[in-house]
Amino acid sequence: MTETSFPNVLPGGGQPEAPLVSCIVIFLNGEDHIAQAIESVRAQSYPNWELILVDDGSSDGASGIARDYATREPHRIRYAEHPGHENRGMSASRNAGIALARGDYVALLDADDIWLPERLERHVAVMEAHPQAAMSMSPTLYWSSWNRRSQSRFRPWRSMDLRNDLGVPPLVLLEPPDLVIQYLESHGAGVPGICSLLIRRGPLLAIGGFEDQFRTLYEDQAFYFKIFLAYPVIAIDEVLDFYRQHDNSACAQAAAAGGGDAVARPGFLSWLEGYFQRMQVSDPRIWQALRDEQERFDNPAAYARQNIANAIVDQWNAETRQFVIWACRPANYQRLRRMFGLQEFKVLYTENPAAMERRSRLPDSAQARAKG
């Protein structure tokens, strides 16, 4: 692992046995959402967890909120920071949390996102049933509806929630290097959200954790490709975490500062090439997929000419895609049918009692989303 200074830890402990799952929440500011993230961990149906809150140099009230939780529940919640309250980036902060973790499994959550109550229980069950898998992953919900009231009513699709499908079969052991090739060929589309993982600590340490040089963008994909290259993983076909969409997120701020995908991805691909060389990768399929992806940035005009269909898809406006999704929702679809003089469909719908019970435990804004 890239060397990470051992963080300062608020005194606590006293738990007689190590928990099975170490949950790590890293944060840089974010006082508006961190309590909700922590509460989503505390609300887990699976009880055998610890929570490590790693402060990456916050300057707002988030530090105080995290310290307060650690003081109130020292037997299972710990606060950590880098020496001197430094800001070292997302990868270094996750590595600091991993260094403190005592569980057999590690689960990651960002401070502006949330887990659903069954999140840990479901992942632990799958991993215990598939001991060969080094990691489980599930689709993430891109959560925009939490902020629906502040969105323009003329562009309702901006507050639509979207599921990030992984593009892999569920509950099947996915052997290396299949996902390395798949996610290179898809230009990174469909990679799991960082909050949707459960990772065995042994393999996590064996691959060296996260790469400290990736402070914001691509810190997740650098990790994914390391584990996809080395170990089998398994997917769960359930949304169990919500990835909050907002302008103050680390990714949104990096993109606004001119460090978006078009700038960051070539650097990531260059790092990946070096990593493949260090790992002595010889599979020609991997190298061909990497070269094809690098060509998109080395010679974009030539790539577009050779891949006209892909170029058209890449140019398709994101808001247009979301508008189609919005228009196809049952209520909106019925409205559009009426506008064009078409007969309405008769839809009979009975709420599933189990779904109602699960939804009752969600935050208010998530309940509204679940009701559709």
Coordinates of C-alpha atoms in Angstrom, one line a residue, residues 22-329:
S22 CA -15.8 -2.0 9.2
C23 CA -17.8 0.9 7.7
I24 CA -15.6 3.8 6.6
V25 CA -17.1 7.3 5.9
I26 CA -14.6 9.9 4.6
F27 CA -15.6 13.5 4.6
L28 CA -14.4 17.0 3.6
N29 CA -16.9 19.4 5.0
G30 CA -20.5 18.4 4.2
E31 CA -22.2 19.4 7.4
D32 CA -25.5 19.5 5.7
H33 CA -25.6 15.7 4.9
I34 CA -23.1 13.8 7.1
A35 CA -25.6 13.2 10.0
Q36 CA -28.0 11.5 7.5
A37 CA -25.1 9.3 6.2
I38 CA -24.2 8.3 9.8
E39 CA -27.8 7.6 10.7
S40 CA -28.2 5.3 7.6
V41 CA -25.3 3.2 9.1
R42 CA -26.9 3.2 12.5
A43 CA -30.2 2.1 11.0
Q44 CA -28.7 -1.1 9.5
S45 CA -30.6 -4.3 10.1
Y46 CA -27.3 -6.1 10.3
P47 CA -25.8 -5.3 13.8
N48 CA -22.2 -6.5 13.8
W49 CA -20.5 -3.3 12.5
E50 CA -18.1 -0.5 13.5
L51 CA -18.0 2.9 11.9
I52 CA -14.8 4.9 11.3
L53 CA -15.3 8.6 10.4
V54 CA -12.2 9.9 8.6
D55 CA -12.0 13.7 8.5
D56 CA -10.0 14.9 5.4
G57 CA -9.4 18.4 6.8
S58 CA -12.9 19.8 7.1
S59 CA -13.4 23.5 7.9
D60 CA -17.1 23.5 8.6
G61 CA -19.3 21.9 11.2
A62 CA -18.9 18.4 9.9
S63 CA -16.0 17.7 12.2
G64 CA -18.0 18.6 15.2
I65 CA -20.9 16.4 14.1
A66 CA -18.6 13.4 13.6
R67 CA -16.8 13.9 16.9
D68 CA -20.1 14.1 18.7
Y69 CA -21.3 10.7 17.3
A70 CA -17.9 9.2 18.3
T71 CA -18.2 10.6 21.8
R72 CA -21.8 9.3 22.2
E73 CA -21.1 5.8 20.9
P74 CA -17.4 5.1 21.5
H75 CA -17.9 1.4 21.5
R76 CA -18.7 1.3 17.8
I77 CA -18.0 4.7 16.2
R78 CA -14.6 6.3 16.0
Y79 CA -13.4 9.6 14.6
A80 CA -10.1 9.9 12.8
E81 CA -8.1 12.7 11.1
H82 CA -4.8 13.1 9.4
P83 CA -2.0 14.6 11.5
G84 CA -2.3 18.4 11.6
H85 CA -5.9 18.1 10.3
E86 CA -4.5 17.9 6.8
N87 CA -6.4 17.5 3.6
R88 CA -4.9 14.5 1.8
G89 CA -7.6 13.5 -0.7
M90 CA -10.2 10.7 -0.9
S91 CA -7.8 7.8 -1.6
A92 CA -5.5 8.6 1.3
S93 CA -8.5 9.1 3.6
R94 CA -9.9 5.7 2.7
N95 CA -6.5 4.1 3.3
A96 CA -6.4 5.8 6.7
G97 CA -9.7 4.3 7.5
I98 CA -8.7 0.8 6.2
A99 CA -5.6 1.0 8.5
L100 CA -7.9 1.3 11.5
A101 CA -10.5 -1.3 10.4
R102 CA -10.9 -4.4 12.5
G103 CA -13.6 -6.2 10.5
D104 CA -13.2 -9.1 8.1
Y105 CA -15.1 -6.9 5.6
V106 CA -14.8 -3.2 4.7
A107 CA -17.8 -1.1 3.4
L108 CA -17.4 2.4 2.1
L109 CA -19.8 5.3 2.3
D110 CA -19.4 9.0 1.4
A111 CA -20.7 11.6 3.8
D112 CA -23.4 12.9 1.4
D113 CA -24.8 9.5 0.5
I114 CA -26.9 7.0 2.3
W115 CA -27.4 3.2 2.7
L116 CA -30.8 1.5 2.8
P117 CA -31.5 -0.5 6.0
E118 CA -30.8 -3.9 4.5
R119 CA -27.6 -2.9 2.8
L120 CA -25.1 -4.6 5.0
E121 CA -27.3 -7.6 5.8
R122 CA -27.8 -8.4 2.1
H123 CA -24.1 -8.0 1.1
V124 CA -22.8 -10.0 4.1
A125 CA -25.2 -12.9 3.3
V126 CA -24.0 -13.0 -0.4
M127 CA -20.3 -12.9 0.6
E128 CA -20.7 -15.6 3.2
A129 CA -22.4 -17.8 0.6
H130 CA -19.6 -17.1 -1.9
P131 CA -16.3 -17.3 -0.1
Q132 CA -14.3 -17.2 -3.4
A133 CA -15.5 -13.6 -4.1
A134 CA -13.2 -10.8 -2.9
M135 CA -15.9 -8.2 -3.3
S136 CA -19.6 -7.8 -3.8
M137 CA -21.2 -4.9 -5.6
S138 CA -24.7 -3.7 -6.4
P139 CA -26.4 -1.0 -8.6
T140 CA -26.5 2.5 -7.2
L141 CA -29.4 4.9 -7.4
Y142 CA -28.3 8.4 -8.7
W143 CA -30.4 10.3 -6.2
S144 CA -31.6 13.7 -7.5
S145 CA -35.2 13.7 -6.1
W146 CA -33.9 14.6 -2.6
N147 CA -33.6 18.2 -4.0
R148 CA -36.7 18.2 -6.2
R149 CA -38.1 21.4 -4.6
S150 CA -35.2 23.5 -5.8
Q151 CA -35.3 22.2 -9.4
S152 CA -37.1 24.1 -12.2
R153 CA -40.6 22.9 -12.8
F154 CA -39.9 23.3 -16.5
R155 CA -37.2 20.7 -16.4
P156 CA -38.6 18.0 -14.1
W157 CA -36.2 15.3 -15.5
R158 CA -33.4 17.1 -13.7
S159 CA -34.8 15.7 -10.4
M160 CA -35.3 12.2 -11.7
D161 CA -33.6 9.3 -9.9
L162 CA -31.6 6.9 -12.2
R163 CA -30.4 3.4 -11.5
N164 CA -26.8 2.7 -12.5
D165 CA -27.0 -0.9 -13.9
L166 CA -23.7 -2.8 -13.6
G167 CA -24.2 -4.7 -16.9
V168 CA -23.2 -8.0 -15.3
P169 CA -25.2 -11.1 -14.3
P170 CA -26.2 -11.2 -10.6
L171 CA -25.0 -13.9 -8.1
V172 CA -22.5 -15.3 -10.6
L173 CA -18.8 -15.4 -9.8
L174 CA -17.1 -12.9 -12.2
E175 CA -13.6 -14.1 -12.8
P176 CA -10.6 -11.9 -13.7
P177 CA -9.9 -10.3 -16.1
D178 CA -13.5 -10.2 -17.6
L179 CA -14.5 -7.0 -15.9
V180 CA -11.3 -5.2 -16.7
I181 CA -12.1 -5.7 -20.4
Q182 CA -15.8 -5.0 -20.1
Y183 CA -15.4 -1.7 -18.3
L184 CA -12.6 -0.5 -20.6
E185 CA -14.7 -1.3 -23.7
S186 CA -17.7 0.5 -22.1
H187 CA -15.6 3.6 -21.5
G188 CA -16.2 3.1 -17.7
A189 CA -20.0 3.0 -18.0
G190 CA -21.7 0.8 -15.5
V191 CA -18.8 0.7 -12.9
P192 CA -20.2 0.3 -9.4
G193 CA -20.7 3.1 -7.0
I194 CA -18.1 3.2 -4.2
C195 CA -20.9 3.1 -1.6
S196 CA -22.2 -0.2 -3.1
L197 CA -19.3 -2.5 -2.2
L198 CA -18.4 -5.0 0.5
I199 CA -14.7 -6.0 0.3
R200 CA -12.8 -8.7 2.2
R201 CA -10.1 -6.9 4.1
G202 CA -7.4 -9.5 3.1
P203 CA -7.6 -9.0 -0.7
L204 CA -8.1 -5.2 -0.1
L205 CA -4.8 -5.1 1.7
A206 CA -3.1 -7.4 -0.7
I207 CA -3.7 -5.1 -3.7
G208 CA -2.5 -2.1 -1.8
G209 CA -5.8 -0.4 -1.1
F210 CA -6.5 2.9 -2.9
E211 CA -4.0 4.9 -4.9
D212 CA -3.1 8.1 -3.0
Q213 CA -2.3 10.0 -6.1
F214 CA -6.0 10.0 -7.1
R215 CA -7.3 12.6 -4.7
T216 CA -10.8 13.0 -6.3
L217 CA -11.8 11.8 -9.8
Y218 CA -10.9 8.2 -10.7
E219 CA -9.9 7.2 -7.2
D220 CA -12.6 4.6 -7.4
Q221 CA -11.8 3.2 -10.8
A222 CA -8.1 2.9 -10.0
F223 CA -9.2 0.6 -7.1
Y224 CA -11.7 -1.3 -9.2
F225 CA -9.3 -2.2 -11.9
K226 CA -6.8 -3.4 -9.3
I227 CA -9.3 -5.8 -7.7
F228 CA -10.9 -6.8 -11.0
L229 CA -7.5 -7.8 -12.3
A230 CA -6.7 -10.0 -9.3
Y231 CA -9.8 -11.5 -7.8
P232 CA -13.3 -12.8 -8.6
V233 CA -16.2 -10.6 -7.6
I234 CA -19.9 -11.0 -7.4
A235 CA -22.9 -8.7 -8.1
I236 CA -26.2 -8.2 -6.4
D237 CA -29.2 -7.0 -8.4
E238 CA -30.7 -4.7 -5.8
V239 CA -30.3 -1.0 -5.2
L240 CA -29.1 -0.7 -1.7
D241 CA -27.5 2.8 -1.6
F242 CA -28.4 6.3 -2.8
Y243 CA -25.7 8.5 -4.4
R244 CA -26.7 12.1 -3.8
Q245 CA -26.5 14.4 -6.8
H246 CA -25.6 18.0 -6.0
D247 CA -23.3 20.8 -7.1
N248 CA -21.1 20.7 -3.9
S249 CA -20.0 17.0 -4.3
A250 CA -16.3 16.4 -4.8
C251 CA -16.8 15.1 -8.3
A252 CA -19.0 18.1 -9.3
Q253 CA -16.5 20.6 -7.9
A254 CA -13.6 18.9 -9.7
A255 CA -15.6 19.0 -13.0
A256 CA -16.5 22.6 -12.5
A257 CA -12.9 23.4 -11.9
G258 CA -11.9 22.0 -15.3
G259 CA -11.0 18.5 -14.1
G260 CA -13.9 16.6 -15.8
D261 CA -13.8 13.3 -17.5
A262 CA -12.2 14.6 -20.7
V263 CA -9.2 15.9 -18.7
A264 CA -9.0 13.2 -15.9
R265 CA -9.6 10.0 -17.9
P266 CA -6.4 10.2 -20.1
G267 CA -4.4 10.5 -16.9
F268 CA -6.2 7.5 -15.4
L269 CA -5.5 5.5 -18.5
S270 CA -1.9 6.4 -18.4
W271 CA -1.7 5.2 -14.8
L272 CA -3.6 2.0 -15.8
E273 CA -1.1 1.3 -18.5
G274 CA 1.8 1.6 -16.0
Y275 CA 0.0 -0.6 -13.5
F276 CA -0.6 -3.3 -16.2
Q277 CA 3.1 -3.2 -16.9
R278 CA 4.1 -3.5 -13.3
M279 CA 1.7 -6.5 -12.9
Q280 CA 3.2 -8.0 -16.0
V281 CA -0.2 -8.3 -17.7
S282 CA 0.2 -10.3 -20.9
D283 CA -3.5 -10.9 -22.0
P284 CA -3.8 -9.4 -25.5
R285 CA -7.5 -8.7 -24.9
I286 CA -6.7 -6.4 -22.0
W287 CA -4.1 -4.5 -24.0
Q288 CA -6.3 -4.2 -27.0
A289 CA -9.2 -2.8 -24.9
L290 CA -6.8 -0.3 -23.3
R291 CA -5.3 0.8 -26.6
D292 CA -8.8 1.3 -28.1
E293 CA -9.8 3.4 -25.1
Q294 CA -6.6 5.5 -25.3
E295 CA -7.3 6.2 -28.9
R296 CA -10.5 8.0 -28.0
F297 CA -8.3 10.7 -26.5
D298 CA -5.1 10.5 -28.5
N299 CA -6.9 11.0 -31.8
P300 CA -10.6 11.8 -31.2
A301 CA -11.4 12.8 -34.8
A302 CA -10.1 9.5 -36.2
Y303 CA -11.8 7.6 -33.5
A304 CA -15.2 9.3 -34.2
R305 CA -14.8 8.5 -37.9
Q306 CA -14.1 4.8 -37.2
N307 CA -16.9 4.6 -34.6
I308 CA -19.7 6.7 -36.0
A309 CA -22.4 4.9 -34.1
N310 CA -20.6 5.3 -30.8
A311 CA -19.9 8.9 -31.5
I312 CA -23.6 9.6 -32.1
V313 CA -24.4 7.9 -28.8
D314 CA -21.7 9.9 -26.9
Q315 CA -23.2 13.1 -28.3
W316 CA -26.7 12.3 -27.2
N317 CA -27.7 14.9 -24.7
A318 CA -28.0 13.7 -21.1
E319 CA -31.1 15.8 -20.4
T320 CA -32.8 14.3 -23.5
R321 CA -32.2 10.8 -22.2
Q322 CA -33.6 11.8 -18.8
F323 CA -36.6 13.5 -20.4
V324 CA -37.5 10.2 -22.2
I325 CA -37.2 8.4 -18.9
W326 CA -39.5 11.0 -17.2
A327 CA -42.0 10.8 -20.1
C328 CA -42.3 7.0 -19.8
R329 CA -43.2 7.1 -16.1

